[in-house]
JSON list of C-alpha atoms in Angstrom, two decimals:
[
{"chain": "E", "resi": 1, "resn": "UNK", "atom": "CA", "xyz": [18.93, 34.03, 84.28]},
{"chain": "E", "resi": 2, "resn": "UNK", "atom": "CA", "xyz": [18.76, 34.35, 88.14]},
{"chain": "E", "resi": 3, "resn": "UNK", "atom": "CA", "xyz": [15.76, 34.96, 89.89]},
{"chain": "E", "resi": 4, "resn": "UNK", "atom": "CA", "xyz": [15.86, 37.33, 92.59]},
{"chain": "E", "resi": 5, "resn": "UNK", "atom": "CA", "xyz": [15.15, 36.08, 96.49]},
{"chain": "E", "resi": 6, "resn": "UNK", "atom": "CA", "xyz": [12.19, 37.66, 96.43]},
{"chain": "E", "resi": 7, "resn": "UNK", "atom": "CA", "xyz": [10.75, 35.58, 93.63]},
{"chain": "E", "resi": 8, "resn": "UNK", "atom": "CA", "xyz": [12.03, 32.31, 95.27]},
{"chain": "E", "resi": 9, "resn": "UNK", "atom": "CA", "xyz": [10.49, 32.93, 98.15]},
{"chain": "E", "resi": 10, "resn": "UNK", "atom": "CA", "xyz": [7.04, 33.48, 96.48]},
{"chain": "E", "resi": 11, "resn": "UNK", "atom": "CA", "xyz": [7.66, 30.00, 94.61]},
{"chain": "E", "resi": 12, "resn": "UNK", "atom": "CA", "xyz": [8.50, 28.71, 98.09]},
{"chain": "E", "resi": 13, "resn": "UNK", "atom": "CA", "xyz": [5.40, 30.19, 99.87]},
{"chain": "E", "resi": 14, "resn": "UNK", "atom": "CA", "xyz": [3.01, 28.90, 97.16]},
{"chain": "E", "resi": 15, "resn": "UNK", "atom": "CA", "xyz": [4.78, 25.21, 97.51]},
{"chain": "E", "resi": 16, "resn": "UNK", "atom": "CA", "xyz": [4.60, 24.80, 101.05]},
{"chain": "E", "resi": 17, "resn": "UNK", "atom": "CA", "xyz": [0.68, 26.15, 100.79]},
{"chain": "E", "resi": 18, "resn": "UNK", "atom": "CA", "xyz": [0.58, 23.60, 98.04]},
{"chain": "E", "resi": 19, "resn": "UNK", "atom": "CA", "xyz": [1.77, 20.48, 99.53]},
{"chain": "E", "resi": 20, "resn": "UNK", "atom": "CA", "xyz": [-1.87, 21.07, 102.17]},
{"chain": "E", "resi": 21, "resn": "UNK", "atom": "CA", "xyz": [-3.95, 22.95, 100.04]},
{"chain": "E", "resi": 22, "resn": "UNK", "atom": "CA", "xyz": [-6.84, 22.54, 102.09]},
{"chain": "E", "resi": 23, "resn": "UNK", "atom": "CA", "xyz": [-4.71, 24.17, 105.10]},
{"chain": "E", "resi": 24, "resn": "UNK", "atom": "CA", "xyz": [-4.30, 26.90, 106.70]},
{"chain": "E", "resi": 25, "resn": "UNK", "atom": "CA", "xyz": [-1.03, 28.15, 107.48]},
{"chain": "E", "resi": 26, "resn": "UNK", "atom": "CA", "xyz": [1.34, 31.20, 108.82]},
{"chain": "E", "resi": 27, "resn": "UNK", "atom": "CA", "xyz": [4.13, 33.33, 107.96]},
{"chain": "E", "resi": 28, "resn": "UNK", "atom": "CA", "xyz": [5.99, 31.93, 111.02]},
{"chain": "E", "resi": 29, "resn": "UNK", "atom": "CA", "xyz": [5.39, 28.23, 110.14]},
{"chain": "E", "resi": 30, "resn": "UNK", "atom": "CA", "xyz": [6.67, 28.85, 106.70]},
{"chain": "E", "resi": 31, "resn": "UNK", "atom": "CA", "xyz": [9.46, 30.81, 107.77]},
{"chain": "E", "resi": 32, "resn": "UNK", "atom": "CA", "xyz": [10.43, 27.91, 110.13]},
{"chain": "E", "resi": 33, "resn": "UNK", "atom": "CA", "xyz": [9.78, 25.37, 107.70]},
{"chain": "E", "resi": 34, "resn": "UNK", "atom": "CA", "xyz": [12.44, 27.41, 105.25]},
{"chain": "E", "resi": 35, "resn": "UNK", "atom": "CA", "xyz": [14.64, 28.99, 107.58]},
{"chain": "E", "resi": 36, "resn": "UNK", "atom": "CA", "xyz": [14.21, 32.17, 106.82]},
{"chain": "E", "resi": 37, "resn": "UNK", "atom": "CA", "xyz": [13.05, 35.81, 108.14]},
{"chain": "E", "resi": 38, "resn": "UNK", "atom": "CA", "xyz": [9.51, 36.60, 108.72]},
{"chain": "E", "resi": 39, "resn": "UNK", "atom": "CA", "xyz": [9.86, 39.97, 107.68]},
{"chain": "E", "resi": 40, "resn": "UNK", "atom": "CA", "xyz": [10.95, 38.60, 103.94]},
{"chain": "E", "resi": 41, "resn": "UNK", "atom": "CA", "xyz": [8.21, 36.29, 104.59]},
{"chain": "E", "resi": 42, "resn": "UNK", "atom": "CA", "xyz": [5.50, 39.23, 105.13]},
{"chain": "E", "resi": 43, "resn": "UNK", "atom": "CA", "xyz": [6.54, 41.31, 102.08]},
{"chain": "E", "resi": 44, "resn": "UNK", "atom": "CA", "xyz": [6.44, 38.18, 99.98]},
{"chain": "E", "resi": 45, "resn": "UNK", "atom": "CA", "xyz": [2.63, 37.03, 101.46]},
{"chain": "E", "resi": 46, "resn": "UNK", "atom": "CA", "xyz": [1.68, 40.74, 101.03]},
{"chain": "E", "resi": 47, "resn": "UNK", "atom": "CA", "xyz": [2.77, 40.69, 97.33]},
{"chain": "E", "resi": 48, "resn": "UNK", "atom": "CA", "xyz": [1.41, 36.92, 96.97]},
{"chain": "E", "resi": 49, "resn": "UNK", "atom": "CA", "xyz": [-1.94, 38.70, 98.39]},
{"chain": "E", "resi": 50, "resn": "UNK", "atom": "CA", "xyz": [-2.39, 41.42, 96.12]},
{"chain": "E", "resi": 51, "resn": "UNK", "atom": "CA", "xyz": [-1.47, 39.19, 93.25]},
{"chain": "E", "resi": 52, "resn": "UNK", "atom": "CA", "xyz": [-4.45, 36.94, 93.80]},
{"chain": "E", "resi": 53, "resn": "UNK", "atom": "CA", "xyz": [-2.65, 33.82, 94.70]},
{"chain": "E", "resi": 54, "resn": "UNK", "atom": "CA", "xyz": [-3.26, 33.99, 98.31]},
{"chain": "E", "resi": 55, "resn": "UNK", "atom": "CA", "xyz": [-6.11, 34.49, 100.62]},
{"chain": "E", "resi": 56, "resn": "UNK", "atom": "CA", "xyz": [-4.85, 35.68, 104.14]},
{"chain": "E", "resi": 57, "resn": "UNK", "atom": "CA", "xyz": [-7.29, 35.77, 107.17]},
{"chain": "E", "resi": 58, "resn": "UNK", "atom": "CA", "xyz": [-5.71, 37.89, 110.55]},
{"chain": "E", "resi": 59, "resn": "UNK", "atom": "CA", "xyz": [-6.93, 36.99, 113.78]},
{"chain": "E", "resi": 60, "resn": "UNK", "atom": "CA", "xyz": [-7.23, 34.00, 115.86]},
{"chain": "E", "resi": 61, "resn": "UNK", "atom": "CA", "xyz": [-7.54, 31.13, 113.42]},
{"chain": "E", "resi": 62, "resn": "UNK", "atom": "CA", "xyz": [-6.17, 32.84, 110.47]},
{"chain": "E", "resi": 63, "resn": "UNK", "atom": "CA", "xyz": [-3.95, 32.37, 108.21]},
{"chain": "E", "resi": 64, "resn": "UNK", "atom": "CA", "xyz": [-3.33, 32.10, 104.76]},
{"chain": "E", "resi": 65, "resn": "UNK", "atom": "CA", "xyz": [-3.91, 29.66, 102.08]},
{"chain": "E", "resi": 66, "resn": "UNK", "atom": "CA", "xyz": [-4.09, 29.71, 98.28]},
{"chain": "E", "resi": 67, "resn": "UNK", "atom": "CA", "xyz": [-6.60, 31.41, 96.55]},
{"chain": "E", "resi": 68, "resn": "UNK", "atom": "CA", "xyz": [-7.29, 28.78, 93.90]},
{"chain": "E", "resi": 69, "resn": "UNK", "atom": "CA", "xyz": [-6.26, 25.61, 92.85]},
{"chain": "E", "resi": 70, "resn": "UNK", "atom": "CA", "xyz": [-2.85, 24.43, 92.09]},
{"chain": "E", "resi": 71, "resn": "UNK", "atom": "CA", "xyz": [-2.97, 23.37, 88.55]},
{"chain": "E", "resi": 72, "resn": "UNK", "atom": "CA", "xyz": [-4.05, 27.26, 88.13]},
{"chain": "E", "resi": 73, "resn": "UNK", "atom": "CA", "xyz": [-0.76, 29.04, 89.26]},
{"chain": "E", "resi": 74, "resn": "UNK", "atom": "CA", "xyz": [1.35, 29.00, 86.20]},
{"chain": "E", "resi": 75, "resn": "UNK", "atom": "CA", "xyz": [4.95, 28.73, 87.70]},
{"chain": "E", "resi": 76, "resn": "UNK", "atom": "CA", "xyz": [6.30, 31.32, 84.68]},
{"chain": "E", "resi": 77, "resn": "UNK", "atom": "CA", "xyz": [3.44, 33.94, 86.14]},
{"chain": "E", "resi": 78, "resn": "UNK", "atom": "CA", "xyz": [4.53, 33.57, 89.05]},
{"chain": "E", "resi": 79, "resn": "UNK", "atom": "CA", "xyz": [8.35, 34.50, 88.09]},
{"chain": "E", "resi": 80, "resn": "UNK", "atom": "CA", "xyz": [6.91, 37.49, 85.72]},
{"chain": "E", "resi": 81, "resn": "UNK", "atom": "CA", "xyz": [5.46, 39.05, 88.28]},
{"chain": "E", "resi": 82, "resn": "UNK", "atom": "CA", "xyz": [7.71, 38.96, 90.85]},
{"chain": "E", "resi": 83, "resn": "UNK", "atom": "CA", "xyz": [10.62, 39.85, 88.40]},
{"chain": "E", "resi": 84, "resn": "UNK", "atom": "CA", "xyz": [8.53, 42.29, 87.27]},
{"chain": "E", "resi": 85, "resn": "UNK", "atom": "CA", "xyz": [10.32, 44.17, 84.22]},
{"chain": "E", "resi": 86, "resn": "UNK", "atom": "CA", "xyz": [13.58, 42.75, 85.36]},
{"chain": "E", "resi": 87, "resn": "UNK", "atom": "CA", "xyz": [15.91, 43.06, 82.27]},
{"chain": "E", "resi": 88, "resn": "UNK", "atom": "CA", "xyz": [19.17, 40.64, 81.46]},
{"chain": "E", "resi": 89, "resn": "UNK", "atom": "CA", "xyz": [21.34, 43.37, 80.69]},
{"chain": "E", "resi": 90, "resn": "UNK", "atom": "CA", "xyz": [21.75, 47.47, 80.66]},
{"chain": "E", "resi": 91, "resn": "UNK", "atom": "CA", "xyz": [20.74, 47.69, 77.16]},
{"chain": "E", "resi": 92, "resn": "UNK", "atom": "CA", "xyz": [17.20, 46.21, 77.84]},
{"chain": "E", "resi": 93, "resn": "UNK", "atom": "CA", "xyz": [16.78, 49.60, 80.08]},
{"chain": "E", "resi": 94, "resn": "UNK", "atom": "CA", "xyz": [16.08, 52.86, 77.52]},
{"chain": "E", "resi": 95, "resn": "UNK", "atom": "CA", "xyz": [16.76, 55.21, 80.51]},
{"chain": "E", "resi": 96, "resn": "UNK", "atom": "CA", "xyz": [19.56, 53.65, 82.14]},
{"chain": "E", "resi": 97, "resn": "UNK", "atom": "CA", "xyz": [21.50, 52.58, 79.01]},
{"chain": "E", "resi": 98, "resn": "UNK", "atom": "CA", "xyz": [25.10, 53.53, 78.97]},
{"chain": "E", "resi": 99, "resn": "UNK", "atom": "CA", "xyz": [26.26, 51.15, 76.14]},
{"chain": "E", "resi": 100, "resn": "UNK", "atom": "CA", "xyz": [28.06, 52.27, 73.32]},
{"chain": "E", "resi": 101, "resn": "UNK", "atom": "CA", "xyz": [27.62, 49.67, 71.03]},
{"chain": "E", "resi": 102, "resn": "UNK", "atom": "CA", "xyz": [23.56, 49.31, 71.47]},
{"chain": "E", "resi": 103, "resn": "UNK", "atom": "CA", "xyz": [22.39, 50.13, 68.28]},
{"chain": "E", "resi": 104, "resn": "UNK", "atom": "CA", "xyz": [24.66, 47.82, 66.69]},
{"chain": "E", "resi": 105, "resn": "UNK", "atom": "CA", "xyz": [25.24, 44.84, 69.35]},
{"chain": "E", "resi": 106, "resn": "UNK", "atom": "CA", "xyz": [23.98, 41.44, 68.79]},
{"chain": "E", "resi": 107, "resn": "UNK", "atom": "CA", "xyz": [23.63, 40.64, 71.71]},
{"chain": "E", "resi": 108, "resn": "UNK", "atom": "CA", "xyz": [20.41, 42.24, 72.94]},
{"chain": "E", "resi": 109, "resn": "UNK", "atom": "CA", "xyz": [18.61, 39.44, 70.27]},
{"chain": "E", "resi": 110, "resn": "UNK", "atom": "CA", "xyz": [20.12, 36.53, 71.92]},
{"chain": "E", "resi": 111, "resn": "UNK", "atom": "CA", "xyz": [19.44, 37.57, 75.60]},
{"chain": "E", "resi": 112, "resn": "UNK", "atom": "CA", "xyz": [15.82, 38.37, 74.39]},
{"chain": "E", "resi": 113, "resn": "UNK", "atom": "CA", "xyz": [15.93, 34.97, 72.37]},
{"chain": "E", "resi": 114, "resn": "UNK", "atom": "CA", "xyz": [16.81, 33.15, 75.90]},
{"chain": "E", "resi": 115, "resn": "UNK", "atom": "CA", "xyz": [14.98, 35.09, 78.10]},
{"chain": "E", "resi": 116, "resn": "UNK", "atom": "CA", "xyz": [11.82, 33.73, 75.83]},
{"chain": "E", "resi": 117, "resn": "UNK", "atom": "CA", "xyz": [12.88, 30.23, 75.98]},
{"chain": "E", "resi": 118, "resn": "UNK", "atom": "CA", "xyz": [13.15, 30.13, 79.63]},
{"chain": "E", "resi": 119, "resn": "UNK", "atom": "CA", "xyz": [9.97, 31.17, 80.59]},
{"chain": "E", "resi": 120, "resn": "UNK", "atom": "CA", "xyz": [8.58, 29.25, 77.24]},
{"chain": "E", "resi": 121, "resn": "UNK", "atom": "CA", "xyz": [9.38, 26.42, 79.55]},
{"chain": "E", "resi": 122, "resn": "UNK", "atom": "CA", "xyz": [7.97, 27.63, 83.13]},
{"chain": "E", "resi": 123, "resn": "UNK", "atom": "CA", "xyz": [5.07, 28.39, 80.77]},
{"chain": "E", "resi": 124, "resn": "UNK", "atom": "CA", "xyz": [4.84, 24.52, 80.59]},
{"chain": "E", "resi": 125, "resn": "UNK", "atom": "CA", "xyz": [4.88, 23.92, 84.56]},
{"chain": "E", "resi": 126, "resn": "UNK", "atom": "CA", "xyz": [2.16, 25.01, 87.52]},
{"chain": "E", "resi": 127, "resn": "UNK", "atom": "CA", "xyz": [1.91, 24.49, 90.97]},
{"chain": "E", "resi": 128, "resn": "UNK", "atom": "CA", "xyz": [0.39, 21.39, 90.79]},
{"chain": "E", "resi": 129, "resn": "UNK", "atom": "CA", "xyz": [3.52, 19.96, 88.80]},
{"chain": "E", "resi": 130, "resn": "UNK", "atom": "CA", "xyz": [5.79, 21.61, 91.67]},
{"chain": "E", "resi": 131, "resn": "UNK", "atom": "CA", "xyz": [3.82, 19.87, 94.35]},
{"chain": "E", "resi": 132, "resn": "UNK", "atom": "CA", "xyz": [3.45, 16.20, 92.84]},
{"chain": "E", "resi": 133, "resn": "UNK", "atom": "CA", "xyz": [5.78, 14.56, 95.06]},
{"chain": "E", "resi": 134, "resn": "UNK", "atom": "CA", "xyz": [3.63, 16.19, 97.93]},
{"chain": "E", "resi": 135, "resn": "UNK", "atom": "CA", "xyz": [4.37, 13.26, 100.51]},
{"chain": "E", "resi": 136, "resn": "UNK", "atom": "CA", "xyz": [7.94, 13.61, 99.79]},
{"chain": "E", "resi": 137, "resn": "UNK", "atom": "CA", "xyz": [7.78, 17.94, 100.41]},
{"chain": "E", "resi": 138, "resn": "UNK", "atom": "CA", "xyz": [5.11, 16.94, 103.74]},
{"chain": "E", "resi": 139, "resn": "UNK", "atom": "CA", "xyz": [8.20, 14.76, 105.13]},
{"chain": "E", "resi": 140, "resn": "UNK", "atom": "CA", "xyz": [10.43, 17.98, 104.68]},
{"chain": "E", "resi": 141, "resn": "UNK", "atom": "CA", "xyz": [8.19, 20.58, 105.51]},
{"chain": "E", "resi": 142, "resn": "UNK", "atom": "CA", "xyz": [5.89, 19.25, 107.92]},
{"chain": "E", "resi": 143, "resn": "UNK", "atom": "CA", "xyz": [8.45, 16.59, 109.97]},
{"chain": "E", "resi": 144, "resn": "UNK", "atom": "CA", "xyz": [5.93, 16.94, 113.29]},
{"chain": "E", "resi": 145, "resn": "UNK", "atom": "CA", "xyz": [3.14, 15.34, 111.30]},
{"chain": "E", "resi": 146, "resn": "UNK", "atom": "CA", "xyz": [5.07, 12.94, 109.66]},
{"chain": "E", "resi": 147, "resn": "UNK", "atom": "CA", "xyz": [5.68, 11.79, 112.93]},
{"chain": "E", "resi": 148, "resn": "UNK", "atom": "CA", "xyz": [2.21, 10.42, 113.78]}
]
């Protein structure tokens, strides 16, 4: 399974937020940090936002951070959400299937089968596992204050 940009970058966001918890920090930084567009970066807070996961403050000191701790951002809730009902194949789709053989293929059970395993093992992981090396990501991610 491939996750979609748009989910990576939410797993990005929330590990760059992660590795400072306890600061404050802006769609530009992270987008600098990452190398990426700050338009992605906006959709992805916005979503991030309404999700719960991250508290954003505009204005002059604002910001965003995370909206609760690390250890409670399950990584696989994360992906599920973003995904949203992202299926593995056409014949997960009842209004867009075209298959012929749906009704008697196989292999709808084994795509569900792995599907289930791999988020039965971001189901085992949070942010706080994704963030344990966090002096290791702060070297990366925050070079300027590594510096010091």
């Amino acid at each position: 399974m491939r996750l979609t940009t748009f989910t990576d970058y939410n797993l990005r966001v929330l590990i760059y937020l992660g590795t400072r918890p306890a600061k404050r920090a802006t769609i530009g930084e992270i987008a600098a940090a990452f190398a990426i567009s700050e338009s992605h970066l906006t959709k992805v807070v916005h979503f991030l936002g309404k999700e719960g996961l991250v508290e954003t403050t505009r204005g002059h000191g604002g910001g965003m951070r995370l909206a609760m701790a690390p250890q409670r951002i399950s990584v696989a809730e994360v992906v599920r959400r973003a995904e949203g009902l992202d299926v593995p194949a056409e014949c997960f789709d009842r209004q867009r299937n075209t298959c012929a053989i749906t009704g008697v293929c196989m292999l709808q059970g084994a795509l569900r089968e792995a599907v289930a395993a791999f988020y039965a093992v971001l189901d085992r992981y949070t942010l706080a596992d994704l963030v344990r090396n966090r002096a290791a990501l702060a070297k990366v991610l925050f070079p300027a204050a590594s510096a010091h």
